Coordinates of N, CA and C in Angstrom, one line a residue:
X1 N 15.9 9.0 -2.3 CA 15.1 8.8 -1.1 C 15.6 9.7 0.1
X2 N 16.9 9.5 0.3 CA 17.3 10.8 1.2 C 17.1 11.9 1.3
X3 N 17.1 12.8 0.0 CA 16.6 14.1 0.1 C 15.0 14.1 0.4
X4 N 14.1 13.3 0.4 CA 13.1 13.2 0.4 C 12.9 13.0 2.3
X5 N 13.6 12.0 2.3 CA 13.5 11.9 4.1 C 13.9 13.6 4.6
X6 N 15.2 14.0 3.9 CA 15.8 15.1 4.7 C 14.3 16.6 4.7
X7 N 13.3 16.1 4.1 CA 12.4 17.5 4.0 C 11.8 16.8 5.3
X8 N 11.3 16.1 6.2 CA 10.4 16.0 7.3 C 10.7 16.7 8.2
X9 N 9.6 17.1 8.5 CA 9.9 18.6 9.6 C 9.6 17.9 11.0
X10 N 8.9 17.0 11.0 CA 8.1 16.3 12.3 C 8.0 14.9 12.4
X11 N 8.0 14.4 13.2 CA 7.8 12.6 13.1 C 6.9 12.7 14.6
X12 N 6.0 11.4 14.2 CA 4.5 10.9 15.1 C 4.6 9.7 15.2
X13 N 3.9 9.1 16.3 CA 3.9 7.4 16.4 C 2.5 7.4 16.4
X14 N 1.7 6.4 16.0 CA 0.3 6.6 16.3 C 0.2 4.9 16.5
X15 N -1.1 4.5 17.5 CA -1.6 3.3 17.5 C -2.0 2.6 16.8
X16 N -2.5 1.4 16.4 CA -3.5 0.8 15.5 C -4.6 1.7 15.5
X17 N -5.6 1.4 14.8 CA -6.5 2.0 15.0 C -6.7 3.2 14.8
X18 N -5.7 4.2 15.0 CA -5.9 5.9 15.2 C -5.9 6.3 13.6
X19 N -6.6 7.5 13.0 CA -7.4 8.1 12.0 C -6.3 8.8 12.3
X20 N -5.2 8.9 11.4 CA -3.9 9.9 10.7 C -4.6 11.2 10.0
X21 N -5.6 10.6 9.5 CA -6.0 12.4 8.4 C -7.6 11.6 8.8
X22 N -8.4 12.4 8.6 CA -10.1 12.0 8.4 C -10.7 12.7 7.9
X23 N -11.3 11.7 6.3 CA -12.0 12.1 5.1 C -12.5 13.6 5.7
X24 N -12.1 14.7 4.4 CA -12.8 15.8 4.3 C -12.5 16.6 5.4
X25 N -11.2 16.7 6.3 CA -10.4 17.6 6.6 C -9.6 18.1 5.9
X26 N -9.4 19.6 6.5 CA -8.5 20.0 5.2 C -6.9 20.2 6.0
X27 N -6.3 19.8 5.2 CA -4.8 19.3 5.5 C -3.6 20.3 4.5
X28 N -2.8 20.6 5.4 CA -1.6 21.8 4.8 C 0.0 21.2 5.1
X29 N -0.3 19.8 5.0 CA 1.2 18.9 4.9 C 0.6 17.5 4.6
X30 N 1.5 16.8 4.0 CA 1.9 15.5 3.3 C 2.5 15.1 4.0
X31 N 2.0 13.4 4.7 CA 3.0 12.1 5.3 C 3.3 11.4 4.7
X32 N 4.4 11.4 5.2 CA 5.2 10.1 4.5 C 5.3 8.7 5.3
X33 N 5.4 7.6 5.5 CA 5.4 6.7 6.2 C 7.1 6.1 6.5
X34 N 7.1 5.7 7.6 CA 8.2 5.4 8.1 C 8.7 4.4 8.6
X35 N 7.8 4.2 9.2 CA 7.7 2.3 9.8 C 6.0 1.9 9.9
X36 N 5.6 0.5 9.6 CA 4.3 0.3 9.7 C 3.7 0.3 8.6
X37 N 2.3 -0.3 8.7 CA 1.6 -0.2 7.4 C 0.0 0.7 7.6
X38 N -0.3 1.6 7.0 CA -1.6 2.4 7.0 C -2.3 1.9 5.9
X39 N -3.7 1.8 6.5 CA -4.4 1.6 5.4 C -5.7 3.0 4.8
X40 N -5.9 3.0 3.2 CA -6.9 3.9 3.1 C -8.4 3.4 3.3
X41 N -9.4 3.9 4.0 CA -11.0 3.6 4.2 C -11.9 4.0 4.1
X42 N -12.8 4.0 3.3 CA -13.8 4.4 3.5 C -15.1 4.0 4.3
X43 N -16.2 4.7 4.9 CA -17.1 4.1 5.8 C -18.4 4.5 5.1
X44 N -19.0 3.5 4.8 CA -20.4 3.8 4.2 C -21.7 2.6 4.4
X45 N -22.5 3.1 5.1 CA -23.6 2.3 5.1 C -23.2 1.2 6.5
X46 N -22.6 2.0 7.3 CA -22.0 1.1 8.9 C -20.6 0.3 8.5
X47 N -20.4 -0.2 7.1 CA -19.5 -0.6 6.7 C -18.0 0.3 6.7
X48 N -17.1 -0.6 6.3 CA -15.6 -0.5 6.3 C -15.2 -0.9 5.0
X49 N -14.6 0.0 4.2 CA -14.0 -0.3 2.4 C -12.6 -0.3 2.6
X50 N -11.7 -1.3 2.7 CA -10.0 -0.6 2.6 C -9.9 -0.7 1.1
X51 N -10.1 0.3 0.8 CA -9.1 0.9 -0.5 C -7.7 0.7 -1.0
X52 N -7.0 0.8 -0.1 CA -5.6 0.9 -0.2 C -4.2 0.6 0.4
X53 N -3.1 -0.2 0.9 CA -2.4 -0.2 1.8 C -1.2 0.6 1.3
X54 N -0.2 1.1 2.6 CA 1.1 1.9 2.2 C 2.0 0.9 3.3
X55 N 3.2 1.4 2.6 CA 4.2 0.5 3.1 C 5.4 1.6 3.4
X56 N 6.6 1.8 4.2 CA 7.4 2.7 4.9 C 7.9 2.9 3.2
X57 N 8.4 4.2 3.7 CA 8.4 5.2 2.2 C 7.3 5.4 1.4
X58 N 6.4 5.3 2.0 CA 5.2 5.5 0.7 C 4.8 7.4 1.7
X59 N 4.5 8.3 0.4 CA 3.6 9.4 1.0 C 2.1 8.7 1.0
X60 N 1.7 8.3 2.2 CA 0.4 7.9 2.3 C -0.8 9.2 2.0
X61 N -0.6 10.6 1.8 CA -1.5 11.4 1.3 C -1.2 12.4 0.1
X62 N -0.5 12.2 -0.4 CA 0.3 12.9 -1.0 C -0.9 13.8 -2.1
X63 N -2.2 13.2 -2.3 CA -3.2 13.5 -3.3 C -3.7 14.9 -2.7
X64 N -3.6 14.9 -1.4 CA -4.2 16.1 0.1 C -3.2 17.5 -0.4
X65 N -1.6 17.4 -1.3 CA -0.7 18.5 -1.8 C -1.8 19.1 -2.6
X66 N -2.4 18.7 -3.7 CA -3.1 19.3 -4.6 C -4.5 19.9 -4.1
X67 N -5.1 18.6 -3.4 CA -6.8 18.1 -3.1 C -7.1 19.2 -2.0
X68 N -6.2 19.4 -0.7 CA -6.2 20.1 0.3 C -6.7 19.2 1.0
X69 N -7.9 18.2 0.7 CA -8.7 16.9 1.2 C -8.6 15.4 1.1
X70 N -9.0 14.5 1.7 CA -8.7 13.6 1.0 C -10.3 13.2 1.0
X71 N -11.4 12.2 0.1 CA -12.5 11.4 0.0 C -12.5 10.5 0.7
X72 N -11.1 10.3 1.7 CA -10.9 8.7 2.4 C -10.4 9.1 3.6
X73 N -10.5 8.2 4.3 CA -9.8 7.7 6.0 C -8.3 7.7 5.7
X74 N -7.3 8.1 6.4 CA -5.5 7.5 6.6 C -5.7 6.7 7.8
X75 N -6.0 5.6 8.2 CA -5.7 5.0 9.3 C -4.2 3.9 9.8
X76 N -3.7 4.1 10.8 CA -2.9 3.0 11.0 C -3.5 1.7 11.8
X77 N -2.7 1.1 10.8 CA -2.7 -0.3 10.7 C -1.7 -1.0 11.5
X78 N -2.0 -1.7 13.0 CA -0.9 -1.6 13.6 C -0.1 -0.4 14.0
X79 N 1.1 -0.6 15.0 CA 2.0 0.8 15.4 C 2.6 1.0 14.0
X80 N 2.2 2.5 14.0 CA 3.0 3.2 13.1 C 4.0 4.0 13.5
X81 N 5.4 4.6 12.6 CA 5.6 6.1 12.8 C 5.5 6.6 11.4
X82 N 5.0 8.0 11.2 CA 5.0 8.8 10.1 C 6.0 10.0 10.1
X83 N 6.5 10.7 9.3 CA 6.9 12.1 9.2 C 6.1 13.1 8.3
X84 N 6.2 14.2 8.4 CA 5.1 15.2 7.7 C 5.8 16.1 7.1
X85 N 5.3 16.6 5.9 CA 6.1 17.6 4.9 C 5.2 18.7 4.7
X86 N 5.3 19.9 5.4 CA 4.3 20.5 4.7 C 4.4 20.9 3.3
X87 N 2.8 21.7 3.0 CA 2.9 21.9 1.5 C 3.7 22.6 1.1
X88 N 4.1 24.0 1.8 CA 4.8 24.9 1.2 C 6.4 24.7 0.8
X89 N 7.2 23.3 2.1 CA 8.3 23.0 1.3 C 7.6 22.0 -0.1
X90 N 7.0 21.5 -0.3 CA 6.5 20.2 -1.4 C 6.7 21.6 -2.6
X91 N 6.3 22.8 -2.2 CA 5.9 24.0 -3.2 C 6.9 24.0 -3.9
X92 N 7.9 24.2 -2.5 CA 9.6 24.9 -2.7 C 10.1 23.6 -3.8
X93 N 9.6 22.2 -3.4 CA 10.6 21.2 -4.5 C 9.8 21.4 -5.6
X94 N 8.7 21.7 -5.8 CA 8.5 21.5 -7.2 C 9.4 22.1 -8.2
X95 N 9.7 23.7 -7.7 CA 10.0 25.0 -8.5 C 11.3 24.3 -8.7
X96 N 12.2 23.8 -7.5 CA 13.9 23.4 -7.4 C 13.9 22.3 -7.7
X97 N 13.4 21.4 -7.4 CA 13.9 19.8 -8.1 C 12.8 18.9 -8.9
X98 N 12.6 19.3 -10.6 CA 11.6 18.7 -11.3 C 11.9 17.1 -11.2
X99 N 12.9 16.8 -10.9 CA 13.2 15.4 -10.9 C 12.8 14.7 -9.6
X100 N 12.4 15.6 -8.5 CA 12.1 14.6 -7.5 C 10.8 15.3 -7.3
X101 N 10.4 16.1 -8.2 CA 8.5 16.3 -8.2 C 8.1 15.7 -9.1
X102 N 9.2 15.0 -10.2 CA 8.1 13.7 -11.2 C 8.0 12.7 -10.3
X103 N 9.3 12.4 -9.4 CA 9.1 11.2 -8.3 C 8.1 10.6 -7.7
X104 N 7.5 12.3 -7.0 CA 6.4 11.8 -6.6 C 5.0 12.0 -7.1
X105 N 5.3 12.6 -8.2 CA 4.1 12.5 -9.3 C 3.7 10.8 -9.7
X106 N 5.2 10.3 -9.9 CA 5.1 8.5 -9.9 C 4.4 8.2 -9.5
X107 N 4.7 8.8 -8.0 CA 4.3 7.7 -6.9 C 2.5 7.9 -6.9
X108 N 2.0 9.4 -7.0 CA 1.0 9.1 -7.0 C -0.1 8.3 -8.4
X109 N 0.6 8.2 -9.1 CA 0.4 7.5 -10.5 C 0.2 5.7 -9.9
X110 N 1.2 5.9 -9.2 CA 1.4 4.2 -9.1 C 0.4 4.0 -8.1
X111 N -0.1 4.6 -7.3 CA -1.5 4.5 -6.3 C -2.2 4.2 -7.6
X112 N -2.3 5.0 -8.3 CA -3.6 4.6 -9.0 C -3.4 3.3 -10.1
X113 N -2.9 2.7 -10.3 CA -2.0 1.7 -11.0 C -2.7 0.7 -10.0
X114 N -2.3 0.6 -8.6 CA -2.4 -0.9 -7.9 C -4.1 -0.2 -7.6
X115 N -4.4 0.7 -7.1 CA -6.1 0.9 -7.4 C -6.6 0.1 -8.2
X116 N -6.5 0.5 -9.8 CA -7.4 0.1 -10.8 C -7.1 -2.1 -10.5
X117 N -5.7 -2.4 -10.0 CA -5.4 -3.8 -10.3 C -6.8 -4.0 -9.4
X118 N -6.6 -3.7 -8.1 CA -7.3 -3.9 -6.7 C -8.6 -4.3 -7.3
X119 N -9.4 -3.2 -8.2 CA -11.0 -3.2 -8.7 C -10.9 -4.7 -9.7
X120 N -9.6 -4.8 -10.3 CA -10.1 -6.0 -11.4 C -9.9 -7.2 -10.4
X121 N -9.4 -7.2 -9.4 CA -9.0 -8.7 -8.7 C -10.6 -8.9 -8.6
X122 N -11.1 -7.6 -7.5 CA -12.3 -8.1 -6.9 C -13.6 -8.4 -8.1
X123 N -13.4 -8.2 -9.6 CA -14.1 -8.8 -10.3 C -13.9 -10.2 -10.7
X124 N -12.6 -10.2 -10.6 CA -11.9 -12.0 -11.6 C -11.5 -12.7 -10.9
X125 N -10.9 -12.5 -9.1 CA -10.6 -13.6 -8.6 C -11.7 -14.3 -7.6
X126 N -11.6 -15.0 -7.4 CA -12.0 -15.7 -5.9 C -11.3 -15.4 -4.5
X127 N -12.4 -15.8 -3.7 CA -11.5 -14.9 -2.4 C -10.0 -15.2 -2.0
X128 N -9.9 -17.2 -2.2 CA -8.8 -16.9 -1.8 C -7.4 -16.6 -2.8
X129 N -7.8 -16.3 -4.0 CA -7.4 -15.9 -5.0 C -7.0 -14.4 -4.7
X130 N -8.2 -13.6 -4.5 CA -7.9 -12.4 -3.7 C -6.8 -11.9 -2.8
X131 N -6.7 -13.1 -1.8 CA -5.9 -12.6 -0.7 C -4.6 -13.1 -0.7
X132 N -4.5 -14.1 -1.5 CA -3.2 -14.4 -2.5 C -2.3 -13.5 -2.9
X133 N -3.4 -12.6 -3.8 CA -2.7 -11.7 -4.3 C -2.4 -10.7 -4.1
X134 N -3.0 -10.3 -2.7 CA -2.6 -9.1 -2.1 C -1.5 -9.6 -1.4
X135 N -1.1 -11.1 -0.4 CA 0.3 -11.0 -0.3 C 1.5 -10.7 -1.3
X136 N 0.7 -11.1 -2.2 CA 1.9 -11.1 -3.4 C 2.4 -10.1 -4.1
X137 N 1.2 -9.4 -3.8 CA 1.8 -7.7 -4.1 C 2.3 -6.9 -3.2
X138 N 2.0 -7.3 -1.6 CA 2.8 -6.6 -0.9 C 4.3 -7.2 -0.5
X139 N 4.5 -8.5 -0.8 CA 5.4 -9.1 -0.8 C 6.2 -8.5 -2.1
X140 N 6.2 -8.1 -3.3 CA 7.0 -7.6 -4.1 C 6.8 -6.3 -3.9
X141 N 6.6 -5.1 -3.4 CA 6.5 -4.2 -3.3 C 7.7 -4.0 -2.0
X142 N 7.5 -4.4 -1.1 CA 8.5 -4.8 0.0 C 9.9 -5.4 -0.4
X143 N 9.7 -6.1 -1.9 CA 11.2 -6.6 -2.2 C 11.5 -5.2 -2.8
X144 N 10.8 -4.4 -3.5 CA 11.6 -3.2 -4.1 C 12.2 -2.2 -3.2
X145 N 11.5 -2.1 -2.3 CA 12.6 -1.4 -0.4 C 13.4 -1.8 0.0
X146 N 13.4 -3.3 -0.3 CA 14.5 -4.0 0.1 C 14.4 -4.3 1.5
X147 N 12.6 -4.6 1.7 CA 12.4 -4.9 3.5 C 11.4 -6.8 3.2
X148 N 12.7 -8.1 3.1 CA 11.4 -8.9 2.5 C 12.1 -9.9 3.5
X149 N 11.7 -11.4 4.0 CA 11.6 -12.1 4.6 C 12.1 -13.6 3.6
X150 N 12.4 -13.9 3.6 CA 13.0 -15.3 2.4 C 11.3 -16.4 2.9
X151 N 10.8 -16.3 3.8 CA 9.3 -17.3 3.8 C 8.6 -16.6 4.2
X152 N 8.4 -15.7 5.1 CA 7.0 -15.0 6.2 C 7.2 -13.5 5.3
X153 N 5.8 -13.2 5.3 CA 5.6 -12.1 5.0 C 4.8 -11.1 6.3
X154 N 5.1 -10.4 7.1 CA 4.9 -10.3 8.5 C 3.5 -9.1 8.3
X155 N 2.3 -9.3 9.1 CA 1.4 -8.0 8.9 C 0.4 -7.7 9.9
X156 N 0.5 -6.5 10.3 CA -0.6 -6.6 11.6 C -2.1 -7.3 11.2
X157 N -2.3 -7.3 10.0 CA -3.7 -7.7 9.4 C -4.2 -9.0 10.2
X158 N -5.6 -8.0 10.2 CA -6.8 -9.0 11.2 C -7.4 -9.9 9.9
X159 N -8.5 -10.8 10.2 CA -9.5 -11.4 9.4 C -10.6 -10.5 9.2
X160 N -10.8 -9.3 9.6 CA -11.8 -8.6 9.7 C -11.1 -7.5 8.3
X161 N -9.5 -7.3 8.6 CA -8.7 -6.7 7.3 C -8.8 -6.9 6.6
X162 N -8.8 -8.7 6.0 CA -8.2 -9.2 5.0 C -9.7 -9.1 4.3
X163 N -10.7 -9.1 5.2 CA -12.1 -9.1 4.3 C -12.4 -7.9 3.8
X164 N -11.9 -7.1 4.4 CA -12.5 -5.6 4.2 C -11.6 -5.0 3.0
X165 N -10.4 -5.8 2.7 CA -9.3 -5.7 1.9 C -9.7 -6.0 0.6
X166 N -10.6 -7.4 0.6 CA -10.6 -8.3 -0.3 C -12.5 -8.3 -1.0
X167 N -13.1 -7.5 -0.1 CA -14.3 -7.5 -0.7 C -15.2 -8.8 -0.2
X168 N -15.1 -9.0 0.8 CA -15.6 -10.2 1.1 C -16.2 -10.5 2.8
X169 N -16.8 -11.4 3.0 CA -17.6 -11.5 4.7 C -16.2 -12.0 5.3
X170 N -15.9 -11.8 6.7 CA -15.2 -12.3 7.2 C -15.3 -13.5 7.3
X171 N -16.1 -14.5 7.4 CA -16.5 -15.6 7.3 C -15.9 -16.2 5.3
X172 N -16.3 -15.2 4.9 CA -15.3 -15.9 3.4 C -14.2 -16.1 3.4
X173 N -13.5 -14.7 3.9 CA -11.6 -14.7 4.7 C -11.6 -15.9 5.3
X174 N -11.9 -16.3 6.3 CA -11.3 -17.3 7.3 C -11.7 -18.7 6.3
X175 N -12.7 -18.7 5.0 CA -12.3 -20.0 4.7 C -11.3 -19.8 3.5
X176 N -10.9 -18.3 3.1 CA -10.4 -18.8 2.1 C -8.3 -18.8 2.5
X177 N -8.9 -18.4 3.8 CA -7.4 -18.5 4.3 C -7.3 -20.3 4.4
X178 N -8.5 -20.8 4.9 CA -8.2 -22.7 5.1 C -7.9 -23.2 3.9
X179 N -8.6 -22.4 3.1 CA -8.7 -23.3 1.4 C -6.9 -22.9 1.3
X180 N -5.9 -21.8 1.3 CA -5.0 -21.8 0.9 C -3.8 -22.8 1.9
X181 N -4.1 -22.7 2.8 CA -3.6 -23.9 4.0 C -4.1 -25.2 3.4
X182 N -5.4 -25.5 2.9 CA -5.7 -26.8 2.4 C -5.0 -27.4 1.5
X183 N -5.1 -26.8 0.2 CA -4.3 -26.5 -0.6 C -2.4 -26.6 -0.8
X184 N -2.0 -26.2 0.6 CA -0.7 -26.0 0.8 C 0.2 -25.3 0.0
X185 N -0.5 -23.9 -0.8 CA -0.2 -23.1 -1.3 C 0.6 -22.0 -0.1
X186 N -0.3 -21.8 0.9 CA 0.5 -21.0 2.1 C -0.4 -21.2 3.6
X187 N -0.1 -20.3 4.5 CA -0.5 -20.5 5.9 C -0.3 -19.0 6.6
X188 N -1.8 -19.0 6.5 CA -2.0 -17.2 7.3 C -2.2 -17.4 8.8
X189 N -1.1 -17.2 9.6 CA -2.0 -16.7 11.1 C -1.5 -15.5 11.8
X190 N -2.4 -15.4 12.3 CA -2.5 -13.5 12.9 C -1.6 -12.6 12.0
X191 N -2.6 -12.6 10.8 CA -1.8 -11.4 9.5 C -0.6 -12.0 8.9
X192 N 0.4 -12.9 9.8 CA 1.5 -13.3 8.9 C 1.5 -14.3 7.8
X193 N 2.1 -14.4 6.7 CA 1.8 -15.3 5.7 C 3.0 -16.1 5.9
X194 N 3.0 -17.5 5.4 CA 4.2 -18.6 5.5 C 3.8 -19.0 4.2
X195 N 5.1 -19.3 3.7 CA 5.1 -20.1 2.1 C 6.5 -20.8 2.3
X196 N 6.5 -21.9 1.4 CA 7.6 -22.3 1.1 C 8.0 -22.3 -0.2
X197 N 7.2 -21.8 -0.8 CA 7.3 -21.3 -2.4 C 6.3 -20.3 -3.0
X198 N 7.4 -19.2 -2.9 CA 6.5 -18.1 -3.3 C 6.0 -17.8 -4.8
X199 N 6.6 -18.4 -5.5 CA 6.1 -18.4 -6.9 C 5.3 -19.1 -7.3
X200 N 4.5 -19.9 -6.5 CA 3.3 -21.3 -6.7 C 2.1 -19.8 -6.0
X201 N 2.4 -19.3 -5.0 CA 1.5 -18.3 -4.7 C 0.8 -17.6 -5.7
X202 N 2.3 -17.0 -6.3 CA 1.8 -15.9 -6.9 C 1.1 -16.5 -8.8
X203 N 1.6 -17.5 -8.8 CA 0.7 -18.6 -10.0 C -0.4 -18.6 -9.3
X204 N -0.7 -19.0 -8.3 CA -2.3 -19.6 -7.9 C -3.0 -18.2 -8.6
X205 N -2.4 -16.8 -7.6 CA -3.2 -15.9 -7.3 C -3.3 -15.1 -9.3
X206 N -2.2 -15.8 -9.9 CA -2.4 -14.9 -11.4 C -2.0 -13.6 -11.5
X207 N -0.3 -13.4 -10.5 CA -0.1 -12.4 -10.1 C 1.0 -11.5 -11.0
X208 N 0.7 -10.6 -12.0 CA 1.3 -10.4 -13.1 C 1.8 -9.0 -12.5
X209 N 3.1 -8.4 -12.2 CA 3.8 -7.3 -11.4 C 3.7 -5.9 -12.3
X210 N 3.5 -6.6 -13.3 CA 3.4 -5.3 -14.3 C 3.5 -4.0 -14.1
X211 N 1.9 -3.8 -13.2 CA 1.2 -2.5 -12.9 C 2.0 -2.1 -11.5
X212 N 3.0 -2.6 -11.1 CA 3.9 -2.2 -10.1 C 5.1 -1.0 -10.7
X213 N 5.5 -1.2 -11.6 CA 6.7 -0.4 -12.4 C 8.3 -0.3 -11.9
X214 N 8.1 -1.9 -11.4 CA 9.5 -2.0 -10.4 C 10.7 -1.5 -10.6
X215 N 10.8 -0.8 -12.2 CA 11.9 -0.6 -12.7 C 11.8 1.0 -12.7
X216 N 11.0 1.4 -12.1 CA 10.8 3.2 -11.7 C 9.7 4.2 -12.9
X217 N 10.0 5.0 -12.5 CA 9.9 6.0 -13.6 C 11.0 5.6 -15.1
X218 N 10.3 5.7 -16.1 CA 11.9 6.0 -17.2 C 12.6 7.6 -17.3
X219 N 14.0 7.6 -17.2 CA 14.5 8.6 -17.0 C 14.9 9.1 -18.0
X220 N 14.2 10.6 -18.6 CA 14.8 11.2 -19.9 C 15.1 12.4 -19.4
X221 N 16.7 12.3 -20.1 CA 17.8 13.3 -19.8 C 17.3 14.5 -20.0
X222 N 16.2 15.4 -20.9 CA 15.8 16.1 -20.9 C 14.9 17.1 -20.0
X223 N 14.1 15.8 -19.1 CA 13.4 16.2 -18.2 C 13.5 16.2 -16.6
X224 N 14.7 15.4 -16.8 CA 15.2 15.4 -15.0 C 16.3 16.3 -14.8
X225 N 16.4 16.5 -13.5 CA 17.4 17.9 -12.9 C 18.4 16.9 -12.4

């Protein structure tokens, strides 16, 4: 991860709210995230889709090295700060270090890994099943950084987020945030989660880590530098 920090040429702070990259610009560097959480969005039909969240260390565009574009929104979610890599050093690592361009080959692999989970929740869960298990996945993704909380899971997320997150009316969010308070499975207010047992969560929500790969890339001696 260090050599990866040590390529940022630039570091930004941006507000909630502010559009980091906007669908269908074309872009000649890759962010990386540094503090804060960004979410991906799409806008269609007056509507708001969040696609996606990143968490500090994630390249939040990293698909923009290849694409030049992205099909989606980068917005921050809450205060951010970001750093930016342009393409041409990303070029330089490919040719010099195959082992930290499969890295982020991973990484963009593993976007698509919690993608595909993301699409099956919103077919097989219930909402508050849903938003269960989006703490649960950013709660274990967060343990792999080694940035986690032993009860609270802390997040700028509105009710207007968690619906837009979860595929559902705002008015579904806020009950299925009561139903998990009801329940005493956990306790959402203003984005932050409370639990006193996180593994009853992640049972409620049917939260199987799998498609995370917490254990990395597998490393064969042949193909890493």
């Amino acid at each position: 991860m260090t050599y990866i920090e040590n390529l940022v040429e630039s570091v930004e702070e941006h507000g909630d709210g502010t559009c980091i990259l906007e669908r269908g610009a074309r872009t000649e560097c890759s962010t990386i995230l540094i503090e804060g959480y960004v979410f991906r969005t799409i806008e269609s039909g007056g509507k708001r889709f969040i696609t996606g969240v990143h968490l500090p260390g994630d390249f939040i565009d990293l698909h923009g090295f290849a694409l030049k574009r992205l099909d989606h929104n980068v917005v921050a979610a809450g205060k951010v700060r970001v750093g930016c890599v342009s393409h041409a050093t990303l070029r330089r690592v490919m040719m010099d270090r195959p082992g930290v361009a499969r890295a982020m080959w991973f990484a963009t692999l593993l976007d698509a890994a919690i993608h595909r989970k993301w699409i099956q929740t919103l077919e097989q869960l219930d909402a508050p099943r849903r938003i269960a298990h989006l703490y649960a996945e950013l709660r274990t993704r967060l343990e792999l950084i080694g940035r986690v909380n032993s009860r609270a899971l802390r997040t700028p997320f509105t009710q207007f987020d968690m619906a837009d997150m979860c595929g559902v009316s705002a008015i579904h969010a806020n009950r299925a945030v009561g139903k998990l308070k009801e329940m005493e499975i956990a306790e959402i207010r203003r984005g932050d989660l409370y639990t006193d047992d996180w593994d009853l969560l992640k049972k409620f929500a049917r939260f199987d880590p799998d498609y995370l790969y917490g254990e990395g890339p597998l490393k064969l001696e042949d193909d890493w530098d």
